[in-house]
Amino acid sequence: MDHFRYFMPTEVFFGRGIVKEKKELFRQLGSRAYIITYQIPGRHYALEDVTQVLDELQIPYFVETGIEENPSTETVERAAAEVRSFAPDFIVGIGGGSPVDASKAIGVLLANPDKKGEDLFTDSTLESLPIIGIPTTAGTGAEVTHFSVLTRNDKNTKQAIAPRIFPKYAFLDAGYLMEMPLRLSCATSIDALCHCLESYLSTAGSELSRAICEIGFAYFSQCVEEMRAVLSDPQRASSKAPYPYEIREKHMMVSLIGGIVNTQTGTCLPHGMSYALTHNKHIPHGLACGLLIAEYLKIFQQPENVARVNRAVHLCGFQDLDDFSSFIDSMLLLSGDITPTPEEIEAYAQEFSQQKHRFVRHPEPAGKAEVLQIYTNSLLKRRR
C-alpha cells in the first residue's frame, strides 16, 4: 500500500437524545455559549434541546438565527461584531452546512478580534473558539470537517477559508431529520453521496479512506428502495415525515462518512463546478452537485478508473451508471427555468478551467473540454 495520513480530531457522539445525554461536555468548554443556527418552520427540536441543556447548566447564551444559505463573508463579519461584547467562550453550530460553516468562520473572527473577513482566506494560522457541531440535515458532514465555505460576493464565487477548523464535538441525532422536507432531504442526500463518490475517485484517496467510502455506499444502498418508494408516492412525498427513523439514521451515517472522507481528500470536479450554478442560478448546493455527478462519472477513460466507478455504482445499489443517473435525476426536484444558456455554460467552463488547483486530484488528464462536456451533457438536456 502507498503511504497515507489520516487525521480526524472531532469527537463524535451518535444516537437518539445524544445532546441531553452528553450535556456535561458543554460545561467543559466554558461559561458563555453562542448558538448559531437558522430559523425553520415549526419546532426547532435541536435548538430546544441545546437551550434546555444550557439552562440546566446555568450557562448564559446568545442565539444567532440570521445565517442565510451559503453564508457570505459579510454575514460572518456582521455576526461576529454583534456578539463580541457578549464574549462567548464557545460556539454551538446547529443546522446544515451553512450554520456550521459560519460557526467556524465566526469562531476565528471572535478568537482574533483584530482580523477582518478578508483575512479568513489568507491566514491559515488563525485558530477559533471551540465549536460543537449539531447537524439537522444529512448532507455536508460539516460537523466533522475542517472546511468552512463562504460566499465571496467580491469574487462572485464560493471559497473555503484558509484556517482548518475542526469542531471539538459533534452530536448526531437522526431524530432532528424526521421533519425535513423531501426536497431538502434529496438535496442533502445527494451532497453526502457526492462527497463519498468524489473522495473515492480522488488521487488523494487512500486504502483507508476508500474503505470508509465503501461503508457509506453500503448505507446509501440500504436507503434506495425506500427513497424510490417515497418519490413515487405523492402522499408520502408531501407528508410531514416522509422517511422512517431507521432510514434517517442511515442518511445521517452517509453524511457523517462523507464528511470524514472529504476531510481526508477534499472534493473533485463536481463540487467545484457546482459553485457557478449555486451562485448564478441559485440552485441549492446538493442539487447542483447532483446535476453534474452522473456526467462526471462518465468522463473516465482509463480501465482502472472505469472499474472503480462501476464498483462504486454497484455498491450504491444500482445496476449500472444509467440506472444511477436515472435515480439521481428523479431526486433533483428542480422547479423553474434554471438551465443556463450555451453561452453561460461556455463562460462557466472557461472560468473553471482556469482554476488549475481544481484538477489536481482528478486521476486523469482533464481541462476545459472535459468540464464543458460535463456542463453541457448535464444541463442542456434539460431543455428538451
Coordinates of C-alpha atoms in Angstrom, one line a residue:
M1 CA 0.0 0.0 0.0
D2 CA 1.0 3.6 -0.6
H3 CA 1.9 5.7 2.5
F4 CA -1.1 7.7 3.8
R5 CA -2.0 10.1 6.6
Y6 CA -5.4 10.1 8.4
F7 CA -6.5 12.8 10.8
M8 CA -9.9 13.4 12.2
P9 CA -9.8 15.1 15.6
T10 CA -13.6 15.7 16.2
E11 CA -15.1 13.5 18.9
V12 CA -18.3 12.1 17.5
F13 CA -21.4 11.1 19.6
F14 CA -24.2 9.4 17.6
G15 CA -27.6 8.4 18.8
R16 CA -31.1 9.5 19.8
G17 CA -31.2 12.0 22.6
I18 CA -27.4 12.4 22.5
V19 CA -27.4 16.2 23.2
K20 CA -29.0 15.7 26.6
E21 CA -27.1 12.6 27.3
K22 CA -23.7 14.3 26.9
K23 CA -24.7 17.7 28.4
E24 CA -21.7 17.8 30.7
L25 CA -19.5 18.3 27.7
F26 CA -21.0 21.8 27.2
R27 CA -19.7 22.8 30.7
Q28 CA -16.2 21.7 29.8
L29 CA -16.0 24.4 27.0
G30 CA -16.8 27.4 29.1
S31 CA -19.4 29.5 30.9
R32 CA -20.9 31.5 28.0
A33 CA -22.3 30.0 24.8
Y34 CA -23.0 31.4 21.3
I35 CA -25.6 29.4 19.3
I36 CA -25.5 29.8 15.5
T37 CA -28.5 28.4 13.7
Y38 CA -31.3 29.4 11.3
Q39 CA -35.0 29.9 11.5
I40 CA -37.1 26.9 10.5
P41 CA -40.9 26.5 10.2
G42 CA -42.4 24.6 13.1
R43 CA -40.4 23.4 16.1
H44 CA -36.6 23.6 16.2
Y45 CA -36.0 20.5 18.2
A46 CA -32.3 20.7 18.2
L47 CA -32.3 24.3 19.4
E48 CA -34.8 23.4 22.1
D49 CA -32.6 20.6 23.3
V50 CA -29.5 22.8 23.4
T51 CA -31.1 25.7 25.2
Q52 CA -32.7 23.3 27.7
V53 CA -29.3 21.9 28.5
L54 CA -27.6 25.3 28.8
D55 CA -30.4 26.5 31.1
E56 CA -30.0 23.4 33.3
L57 CA -26.2 24.1 33.4
Q58 CA -26.8 27.8 34.1
I59 CA -24.8 28.8 31.0
P60 CA -26.0 32.0 29.5
Y61 CA -26.2 32.0 25.7
F62 CA -26.8 34.3 22.7
V63 CA -28.7 32.9 19.7
E64 CA -28.0 34.0 16.1
T65 CA -30.6 32.9 13.6
G66 CA -29.7 35.2 10.7
I67 CA -27.4 32.9 8.8
E68 CA -28.5 32.5 5.2
E69 CA -27.9 29.5 2.9
N70 CA -24.4 29.7 1.5
P71 CA -23.4 32.4 4.1
S72 CA -21.4 35.3 2.9
T73 CA -18.2 36.9 4.3
E74 CA -20.3 39.9 5.1
T75 CA -22.7 37.8 7.2
V76 CA -20.0 36.3 9.4
E77 CA -18.4 39.7 9.9
R78 CA -21.7 41.1 11.0
A79 CA -22.5 38.2 13.3
A80 CA -19.0 38.4 14.9
A81 CA -19.3 42.1 15.5
E82 CA -22.8 41.8 17.1
V83 CA -21.8 39.1 19.6
R84 CA -18.3 40.3 20.5
S85 CA -19.5 42.2 23.6
F86 CA -21.2 39.1 24.9
A87 CA -17.8 37.4 25.0
P88 CA -18.7 33.8 24.4
D89 CA -16.3 31.0 25.4
F90 CA -17.6 28.5 22.8
I91 CA -20.0 28.2 19.8
V92 CA -22.7 25.7 19.1
G93 CA -23.5 25.4 15.4
I94 CA -26.9 23.9 14.7
G95 CA -28.3 23.1 11.3
G96 CA -27.0 22.2 7.9
G97 CA -23.6 23.1 6.4
S98 CA -24.4 26.8 6.3
P99 CA -24.7 27.4 10.1
V100 CA -21.9 25.0 10.9
D101 CA -19.6 26.6 8.3
A102 CA -20.5 30.0 9.6
S103 CA -19.7 28.9 13.1
K104 CA -16.1 28.1 12.1
A105 CA -15.5 31.4 10.4
I106 CA -17.2 33.4 13.1
G107 CA -15.2 31.5 15.7
V108 CA -12.0 32.6 14.0
L109 CA -13.0 36.2 14.0
L110 CA -14.0 36.1 17.6
A111 CA -10.7 34.5 18.6
N112 CA -8.8 37.0 16.6
P113 CA -10.7 40.4 17.0
D114 CA -8.1 42.3 15.0
K115 CA -8.8 40.3 11.9
K116 CA -11.4 41.1 9.2
G117 CA -13.3 38.8 6.8
E118 CA -10.7 39.1 4.1
D119 CA -8.1 37.6 6.4
L120 CA -10.1 34.4 6.6
F121 CA -8.9 33.5 3.1
T122 CA -5.2 34.3 3.5
D123 CA -4.0 33.4 7.0
S124 CA -4.1 29.6 7.7
T125 CA -2.6 30.0 11.2
L126 CA -5.7 31.5 12.8
E127 CA -7.5 29.5 15.4
S128 CA -11.1 29.5 16.5
L129 CA -13.2 29.4 19.7
P130 CA -14.2 25.7 20.5
I131 CA -17.2 24.6 18.4
I132 CA -19.9 21.9 18.9
G133 CA -21.5 20.9 15.6
I134 CA -25.0 19.6 15.7
P135 CA -26.4 18.7 12.2
T136 CA -30.1 18.9 11.4
T137 CA -29.6 17.8 7.8
A138 CA -27.7 14.8 6.4
G139 CA -25.6 16.2 3.6
T140 CA -22.4 18.2 4.3
G141 CA -20.8 16.4 7.2
A142 CA -19.6 19.8 8.2
E143 CA -19.7 18.8 11.9
V144 CA -16.6 16.6 11.3
T145 CA -14.7 18.6 8.6
H146 CA -12.2 21.4 8.8
F147 CA -13.8 23.2 5.9
S148 CA -15.8 26.4 6.1
V149 CA -17.1 27.6 2.7
L150 CA -18.3 31.1 2.4
T151 CA -19.9 33.1 -0.5
R152 CA -17.5 35.8 -1.7
N153 CA -19.6 38.4 -3.3
D154 CA -16.5 40.3 -4.2
K155 CA -15.4 37.4 -6.5
N156 CA -18.9 36.0 -7.5
T157 CA -18.0 32.6 -6.1
K158 CA -17.7 30.4 -3.0
Q159 CA -14.4 29.8 -1.3
A160 CA -13.1 27.9 1.7
I161 CA -11.4 29.8 4.5
A162 CA -7.7 29.2 5.0
P163 CA -7.7 28.0 8.7
R164 CA -8.5 24.4 9.2
I165 CA -11.2 24.5 11.9
F166 CA -12.5 21.2 13.3
P167 CA -15.4 21.2 15.8
K168 CA -14.4 19.9 19.2
Y169 CA -17.5 17.7 19.4
A170 CA -20.2 16.5 17.0
F171 CA -23.6 15.4 18.3
L172 CA -25.6 13.5 15.7
D173 CA -29.2 12.7 16.4
A174 CA -31.3 11.4 13.4
G175 CA -34.4 12.5 15.2
Y176 CA -33.6 16.0 14.1
L177 CA -34.0 14.9 10.5
M178 CA -37.5 13.5 10.8
E179 CA -39.5 16.5 9.6
M180 CA -37.0 17.6 6.9
P181 CA -39.0 18.2 3.7
L182 CA -38.5 15.9 0.8
R183 CA -36.7 18.3 -1.5
L184 CA -34.2 19.2 1.2
S185 CA -33.8 15.5 2.0
C186 CA -33.0 14.8 -1.6
A187 CA -30.5 17.7 -1.9
T188 CA -28.6 16.8 1.2
S189 CA -28.6 13.0 0.4
I190 CA -27.1 13.8 -3.0
D191 CA -24.5 16.1 -1.4
A192 CA -23.4 13.4 1.1
L193 CA -23.2 10.7 -1.7
C194 CA -21.2 13.1 -3.9
H195 CA -18.7 13.6 -1.0
C196 CA -18.2 9.8 -0.9
L197 CA -18.0 9.3 -4.7
E198 CA -15.6 12.2 -5.3
S199 CA -13.4 11.1 -2.4
Y200 CA -13.4 7.5 -3.7
L201 CA -12.1 8.6 -7.1
S202 CA -9.7 11.3 -5.9
T203 CA -5.9 10.8 -6.2
A204 CA -5.8 11.9 -2.6
G205 CA -7.7 8.8 -1.5
S206 CA -6.0 6.0 0.4
E207 CA -6.8 2.4 1.2
L208 CA -8.4 3.5 4.4
S209 CA -10.4 6.4 3.1
R210 CA -11.8 4.4 0.2
A211 CA -12.7 1.5 2.6
I212 CA -14.7 4.1 4.6
C213 CA -16.3 5.4 1.4
E214 CA -17.5 1.8 0.7
I215 CA -19.2 1.7 4.0
G216 CA -21.0 4.9 3.0
F217 CA -22.1 3.4 -0.3
A218 CA -23.4 0.4 1.6
Y219 CA -25.6 2.6 3.9
F220 CA -26.8 4.5 0.8
S221 CA -27.8 1.3 -0.9
Q222 CA -29.9 0.4 2.1
C223 CA -32.0 3.6 1.5
V224 CA -32.5 3.3 -2.3
E225 CA -35.7 1.2 -2.2
E226 CA -37.3 3.4 0.4
M227 CA -36.3 6.6 -1.5
R228 CA -37.8 5.2 -4.7
A229 CA -41.0 4.4 -2.9
V230 CA -41.3 7.9 -1.4
L231 CA -40.5 9.6 -4.7
S232 CA -43.2 7.6 -6.5
D233 CA -45.9 8.2 -3.8
P234 CA -47.2 11.8 -3.7
Q235 CA -48.9 11.3 -0.4
R236 CA -45.7 10.1 1.3
A237 CA -43.6 12.7 -0.5
S238 CA -45.8 15.5 0.9
S239 CA -46.1 14.1 4.4
K240 CA -44.6 15.8 7.4
A241 CA -42.2 12.8 7.9
P242 CA -41.7 11.0 4.6
Y243 CA -39.0 8.6 5.9
P244 CA -38.9 6.4 9.0
Y245 CA -36.3 6.9 11.7
E246 CA -34.2 3.9 10.5
I247 CA -33.7 5.5 7.1
R248 CA -32.9 8.8 8.6
E249 CA -30.3 7.2 10.7
K250 CA -28.7 5.7 7.6
H251 CA -28.9 9.1 5.8
M252 CA -27.0 10.6 8.7
M253 CA -24.4 7.9 8.6
V254 CA -23.7 8.6 4.8
S255 CA -23.4 12.3 5.6
L256 CA -21.0 11.6 8.5
I257 CA -18.9 9.3 6.4
G258 CA -18.9 11.8 3.6
G259 CA -17.6 14.4 5.9
I260 CA -14.9 12.1 7.3
V261 CA -13.6 11.1 3.9
N262 CA -14.0 14.6 2.5
T263 CA -11.7 15.8 5.2
Q264 CA -9.0 13.4 4.0
T265 CA -9.2 14.1 0.3
G266 CA -11.2 17.2 -0.5
T267 CA -13.7 17.2 -3.3
C268 CA -13.2 16.8 -7.0
L269 CA -14.7 18.4 -10.2
P270 CA -18.5 18.3 -9.5
H271 CA -18.3 20.3 -6.2
G272 CA -16.1 23.0 -7.7
M273 CA -18.2 23.1 -10.9
S274 CA -21.4 23.4 -8.8
Y275 CA -20.5 26.7 -7.4
A276 CA -21.3 28.5 -10.6
L277 CA -24.8 27.0 -10.6
T278 CA -25.4 27.9 -7.0
H279 CA -24.1 31.5 -7.3
N280 CA -25.6 32.3 -10.7
K281 CA -28.8 30.2 -10.9
H282 CA -29.5 29.9 -7.1
I283 CA -29.6 26.1 -7.3
P284 CA -29.2 24.5 -3.9
H285 CA -25.8 23.1 -3.4
G286 CA -26.7 19.4 -3.2
L287 CA -28.9 19.6 -6.2
A288 CA -26.2 21.5 -8.2
C289 CA -23.8 18.7 -7.4
G290 CA -26.5 16.1 -8.4
L291 CA -27.0 17.8 -11.7
L292 CA -23.3 17.1 -12.6
I293 CA -22.3 13.9 -10.8
A294 CA -23.5 11.3 -13.4
E295 CA -21.8 13.0 -16.3
Y296 CA -18.7 13.4 -14.3
L297 CA -18.6 9.7 -13.7
K298 CA -18.9 9.1 -17.5
I299 CA -15.8 11.1 -18.4
F300 CA -13.4 8.4 -17.0
Q301 CA -11.4 6.5 -19.7
Q302 CA -8.7 4.6 -18.1
P303 CA -9.7 1.0 -17.3
E304 CA -8.7 1.1 -13.6
N305 CA -10.8 4.2 -13.1
V306 CA -13.8 2.9 -15.0
A307 CA -13.7 -0.2 -12.8
R308 CA -13.6 2.0 -9.7
V309 CA -16.6 4.0 -10.9
N310 CA -18.5 0.8 -11.7
R311 CA -17.7 -0.7 -8.3
A312 CA -19.0 2.5 -6.5
V313 CA -22.2 2.5 -8.6
H314 CA -22.9 -1.2 -7.8
L315 CA -22.1 -0.7 -4.1
C316 CA -24.6 2.1 -4.0
G317 CA -27.3 -0.2 -5.1
F318 CA -27.6 0.4 -8.9
Q319 CA -27.2 -2.0 -11.9
D320 CA -25.1 0.4 -13.9
L321 CA -24.3 4.1 -14.5
D322 CA -27.5 4.6 -16.5
D323 CA -29.6 3.3 -13.6
F324 CA -27.7 5.6 -11.2
S325 CA -28.2 8.6 -13.5
S326 CA -31.9 8.0 -13.7
F327 CA -32.3 7.7 -10.0
I328 CA -30.3 10.9 -9.3
D329 CA -32.5 12.7 -11.9
S330 CA -35.6 11.6 -10.1
M331 CA -34.2 13.2 -6.9
L332 CA -33.4 16.6 -8.2
L333 CA -37.0 18.0 -7.8
L334 CA -35.9 21.3 -9.5
S335 CA -38.5 23.9 -10.2
G336 CA -38.5 26.9 -12.6
D337 CA -36.1 27.5 -15.5
I338 CA -32.7 27.1 -14.0
T339 CA -30.9 25.9 -17.2
P340 CA -28.0 28.2 -18.3
T341 CA -27.8 29.2 -21.9
P342 CA -25.0 27.7 -24.1
E343 CA -23.2 31.0 -23.7
E344 CA -23.4 30.9 -20.0
I345 CA -22.2 27.3 -19.9
E346 CA -19.2 28.3 -22.1
A347 CA -18.4 31.1 -19.6
Y348 CA -18.7 28.7 -16.6
A349 CA -16.3 26.2 -18.3
Q350 CA -13.8 28.9 -19.3
E351 CA -13.7 30.3 -15.8
F352 CA -13.5 26.9 -14.0
S353 CA -10.8 25.6 -16.4
Q354 CA -8.5 28.5 -15.4
Q355 CA -8.6 27.3 -11.8
K356 CA -5.8 24.7 -12.1
H357 CA -6.0 23.6 -8.5
R358 CA -9.4 22.2 -9.2
F359 CA -7.8 19.4 -11.4
V360 CA -5.0 18.3 -9.1
R361 CA -6.9 15.4 -7.5
H362 CA -8.6 14.3 -10.7
P363 CA -7.0 10.9 -11.7
E364 CA -6.9 11.5 -15.4
P365 CA -5.8 14.4 -17.7
A366 CA -8.7 16.9 -17.8
G367 CA -9.2 20.5 -18.8
K368 CA -11.8 22.8 -20.4
A369 CA -13.0 20.2 -22.9
E370 CA -14.0 17.7 -20.1
V371 CA -15.6 20.5 -18.0
L372 CA -17.6 21.7 -20.9
Q373 CA -18.7 18.2 -21.7
I374 CA -19.9 17.7 -18.1
Y375 CA -21.8 21.0 -18.0
T376 CA -23.3 20.6 -21.5
N377 CA -24.5 17.0 -21.1
S378 CA -25.8 17.7 -17.6
L379 CA -27.6 20.9 -18.3
L380 CA -28.7 21.3 -21.9
K381 CA -30.5 18.0 -21.9
R382 CA -33.0 19.6 -19.5
R383 CA -34.1 22.0 -22.3
R384 CA -35.6 19.0 -24.3

